[in-house]
Structure formats: C-alpha cells, structure tokens
Tab-separated table of N, CA and C in Angstrom:
chain	number	residue	atom	x	y	z
A	1	UNK	N	64.249	-122.001	20.149
A	1	UNK	CA	64.556	-120.608	20.769
A	1	UNK	C	63.508	-120.027	21.344
A	2	UNK	N	63.552	-119.423	22.453
A	2	UNK	CA	62.272	-118.923	23.605
A	2	UNK	C	62.127	-117.088	22.770
A	3	UNK	N	61.016	-117.432	23.329
A	3	UNK	CA	60.564	-115.818	22.417
A	3	UNK	C	61.353	-114.591	23.177
A	4	UNK	N	61.590	-113.532	22.885
A	4	UNK	CA	62.122	-112.649	23.261
A	4	UNK	C	61.603	-111.754	24.346
A	5	UNK	N	60.142	-111.774	24.142
A	5	UNK	CA	59.512	-111.443	25.166
A	5	UNK	C	59.567	-112.108	26.672
A	6	UNK	N	59.983	-113.412	26.505
A	6	UNK	CA	60.125	-113.834	28.252
A	6	UNK	C	61.337	-113.793	28.936
A	7	UNK	N	60.959	-113.729	30.067
A	7	UNK	CA	62.015	-113.434	30.618
A	7	UNK	C	61.740	-114.556	31.811
A	8	UNK	N	63.210	-114.886	32.045
A	8	UNK	CA	63.454	-115.823	33.362
A	8	UNK	C	63.270	-115.336	34.328
A	9	UNK	N	62.442	-115.314	35.267
A	9	UNK	CA	62.106	-114.431	36.790
A	9	UNK	C	60.912	-114.952	37.163
A	10	UNK	N	60.787	-115.608	38.622
A	10	UNK	CA	59.778	-115.592	39.003
A	10	UNK	C	58.845	-114.785	39.074
A	11	UNK	N	57.357	-115.365	39.006
A	11	UNK	CA	56.222	-114.528	39.492
A	11	UNK	C	56.322	-114.007	40.955
A	12	UNK	N	56.014	-112.841	41.111
A	12	UNK	CA	55.368	-112.212	42.216
A	12	UNK	C	54.198	-112.919	42.307
A	13	UNK	N	53.730	-113.223	43.422
A	13	UNK	CA	52.586	-113.298	44.449
A	13	UNK	C	52.012	-111.987	45.019
A	14	UNK	N	51.572	-111.051	44.150
A	14	UNK	CA	51.024	-110.049	44.969
A	14	UNK	C	49.925	-110.230	45.818
A	15	UNK	N	49.452	-111.178	45.827
A	15	UNK	CA	48.002	-111.026	46.168
A	15	UNK	C	48.459	-111.075	48.279
A	16	UNK	N	47.915	-110.357	48.906
A	16	UNK	CA	48.079	-110.881	50.547
A	16	UNK	C	47.662	-112.408	50.619
A	17	UNK	N	48.649	-112.522	51.765
A	17	UNK	CA	47.885	-114.043	52.519
A	17	UNK	C	47.137	-113.466	53.221
A	18	UNK	N	46.624	-114.697	53.850
A	18	UNK	CA	45.528	-114.887	55.122
A	18	UNK	C	46.060	-113.955	56.413
A	19	UNK	N	47.159	-114.446	56.521
A	19	UNK	CA	47.779	-113.893	57.703
A	19	UNK	C	48.175	-112.154	57.467
A	20	UNK	N	48.419	-111.732	56.769
A	20	UNK	CA	48.739	-110.638	56.312
A	20	UNK	C	47.361	-109.935	56.172
A	21	UNK	N	46.041	-110.307	56.058
A	21	UNK	CA	44.919	-109.547	55.544
A	21	UNK	C	44.289	-109.256	57.056
A	22	UNK	N	44.682	-110.542	57.648
A	22	UNK	CA	44.334	-110.624	59.109
A	22	UNK	C	44.773	-109.360	60.053
A	23	UNK	N	46.153	-109.493	59.615
A	23	UNK	CA	46.761	-108.297	60.287
A	23	UNK	C	46.776	-106.862	59.949
A	24	UNK	N	46.143	-107.053	58.928
A	24	UNK	CA	45.880	-105.286	58.054
A	24	UNK	C	44.364	-105.227	58.866
A	25	UNK	N	43.374	-106.186	58.575
A	25	UNK	CA	42.224	-106.000	59.689
A	25	UNK	C	42.348	-105.660	60.783
A	26	UNK	N	43.028	-105.968	61.784
A	26	UNK	CA	43.343	-105.910	62.998
A	26	UNK	C	44.104	-104.384	63.321
A	27	UNK	N	45.074	-104.084	62.189
A	27	UNK	CA	45.440	-102.661	62.569
A	27	UNK	C	44.618	-101.339	62.426
A	28	UNK	N	43.200	-102.034	61.116
A	28	UNK	CA	42.357	-101.254	61.054
A	28	UNK	C	41.303	-101.370	61.665
A	29	UNK	N	41.204	-102.307	62.564
A	29	UNK	CA	40.150	-101.839	64.038
A	29	UNK	C	40.609	-100.973	64.926
A	30	UNK	N	42.204	-101.547	65.200
A	30	UNK	CA	42.994	-100.503	66.158
A	30	UNK	C	42.899	-98.994	65.810
A	31	UNK	N	43.090	-98.761	64.405
A	31	UNK	CA	42.748	-97.328	64.192
A	31	UNK	C	41.596	-96.827	64.554
A	32	UNK	N	40.827	-97.601	64.000
A	32	UNK	CA	39.426	-97.248	63.933
A	32	UNK	C	38.953	-96.769	65.464
A	33	UNK	N	39.397	-97.579	66.355
A	33	UNK	CA	39.266	-97.422	67.888
A	33	UNK	C	39.540	-96.422	68.469
A	34	UNK	N	41.338	-96.254	67.904
A	34	UNK	CA	41.760	-94.471	68.538
A	34	UNK	C	41.059	-93.624	67.966
A	35	UNK	N	40.489	-93.561	66.675
A	35	UNK	CA	40.463	-92.562	66.043
A	35	UNK	C	39.016	-92.211	67.257
A	36	UNK	N	38.178	-93.160	67.281
A	36	UNK	CA	36.902	-93.309	68.044
A	36	UNK	C	37.223	-92.699	69.416
A	37	UNK	N	38.114	-93.165	70.032
A	37	UNK	CA	38.389	-92.588	71.634
A	37	UNK	C	39.170	-91.093	71.317
A	38	UNK	N	39.515	-91.030	70.547
A	38	UNK	CA	39.681	-89.155	69.920
A	38	UNK	C	38.708	-88.423	70.241
A	39	UNK	N	37.827	-88.779	69.121
A	39	UNK	CA	36.735	-88.497	69.171
A	39	UNK	C	35.697	-87.930	69.867
A	40	UNK	N	35.524	-89.095	70.702
A	40	UNK	CA	35.104	-88.914	72.652
A	40	UNK	C	35.644	-87.674	73.100
A	41	UNK	N	37.265	-87.993	73.384
A	41	UNK	CA	37.593	-86.596	74.236
A	41	UNK	C	37.408	-85.635	73.696
A	42	UNK	N	37.352	-85.098	72.343
A	42	UNK	CA	37.815	-84.011	71.606
A	42	UNK	C	36.432	-83.638	72.046
A	43	UNK	N	35.333	-84.543	72.046
A	43	UNK	CA	33.440	-83.762	72.243
A	43	UNK	C	33.772	-83.310	73.375
A	44	UNK	N	34.532	-84.274	74.220
A	44	UNK	CA	33.840	-83.838	76.317
A	44	UNK	C	35.006	-82.602	76.403
A	45	UNK	N	35.874	-82.142	75.484
A	45	UNK	CA	36.791	-81.020	75.891
A	45	UNK	C	35.779	-80.211	75.441
A	46	UNK	N	34.998	-80.117	74.057
A	46	UNK	CA	34.714	-78.954	73.387
A	46	UNK	C	33.258	-79.001	74.411
A	47	UNK	N	32.249	-79.968	75.014
A	47	UNK	CA	31.193	-79.563	75.601
A	47	UNK	C	31.543	-78.781	77.096
A	48	UNK	N	32.825	-79.074	77.644
A	48	UNK	CA	33.179	-78.722	78.686
A	48	UNK	C	33.128	-76.960	78.643
A	49	UNK	N	33.963	-77.039	77.386
A	49	UNK	CA	34.422	-75.368	76.895
A	49	UNK	C	32.958	-74.274	76.439
A	50	UNK	N	31.957	-75.040	75.717
A	50	UNK	CA	30.684	-74.723	75.699
A	50	UNK	C	30.053	-74.329	76.942
A	51	UNK	N	30.459	-75.200	77.644
A	51	UNK	CA	29.618	-75.092	79.171
A	51	UNK	C	30.101	-73.503	80.015
A	52	UNK	N	31.010	-73.504	79.516
A	52	UNK	CA	32.086	-72.304	80.251
A	52	UNK	C	31.663	-71.348	80.099
A	53	UNK	N	31.751	-71.735	78.446
A	53	UNK	CA	31.079	-70.079	77.724
A	53	UNK	C	29.579	-69.766	77.862
A	54	UNK	N	28.983	-71.017	78.174
A	54	UNK	CA	27.403	-70.293	78.223
A	54	UNK	C	26.757	-69.932	79.766
A	55	UNK	N	28.188	-69.793	80.558
A	55	UNK	CA	27.972	-69.796	82.201
A	55	UNK	C	28.423	-68.578	82.370
A	56	UNK	N	29.432	-68.032	81.601
A	56	UNK	CA	29.979	-66.631	81.413
A	56	UNK	C	28.657	-65.885	81.030
A	57	UNK	N	27.977	-66.405	79.651
A	57	UNK	CA	27.157	-65.351	79.171
A	57	UNK	C	26.246	-65.041	79.857
A	58	UNK	N	25.781	-66.389	80.675
A	58	UNK	CA	24.595	-66.253	81.710
A	58	UNK	C	25.265	-64.948	82.883
A	59	UNK	N	26.557	-64.957	83.098
A	59	UNK	CA	27.020	-64.149	84.262
A	59	UNK	C	26.656	-62.475	83.799
A	60	UNK	N	27.049	-62.294	82.369
A	60	UNK	CA	27.201	-61.105	82.000
A	60	UNK	C	25.648	-61.073	81.675
A	61	UNK	N	24.706	-61.705	81.461
A	61	UNK	CA	23.497	-60.939	81.272
A	61	UNK	C	23.018	-60.587	82.289
A	62	UNK	N	23.034	-61.627	83.719
A	62	UNK	CA	22.760	-61.222	85.015
A	62	UNK	C	22.949	-59.751	85.264
A	63	UNK	N	24.798	-59.480	85.603
A	63	UNK	CA	24.891	-57.776	85.590
A	63	UNK	C	24.453	-57.283	84.890
A	64	UNK	N	24.171	-57.329	83.728
A	64	UNK	CA	23.679	-56.364	82.813
A	64	UNK	C	22.124	-55.826	82.760
A	65	UNK	N	21.145	-57.037	83.729
A	65	UNK	CA	19.891	-56.461	84.423
A	65	UNK	C	20.389	-55.922	84.990
A	66	UNK	N	21.070	-56.017	86.257
A	66	UNK	CA	20.731	-55.437	87.501
A	66	UNK	C	21.287	-53.527	87.661
C-alpha cells in the first residue's frame, strides 16, 4: 500500500524559465525607462513653473520699489 500522504499529481515547476526571466527583465527595464521619462517631464514642468513664479516675484519687487 502507498502512504496516505502521497498524492498522485505531478509536481509543479514554480521556477521561472529562462524565457520568462528575460521577459520579466525586459518589462522591468521598460518600466524603469518610462518612469525615468516621466520624472524628466515632471522636472521640466516644475522648473518652468518655478521660473514663472520667480519672474512674477521679481516684477512685484520692482513695482514695490518704485
């Protein structure tokens, strides 16, 4: 007789294959590049806004001094 704890089902191979790992790495690289592009775009927008606010501040200071 077989032990009661043994079941007749195949083992599931949970380790990723080489192709799966390559796809996952590629997806991670794409996500990283996308995130980097978003950060650069946000940085550009924030820099432009800061410059506009600085120019507004300078104009206010000039008008108060006159």
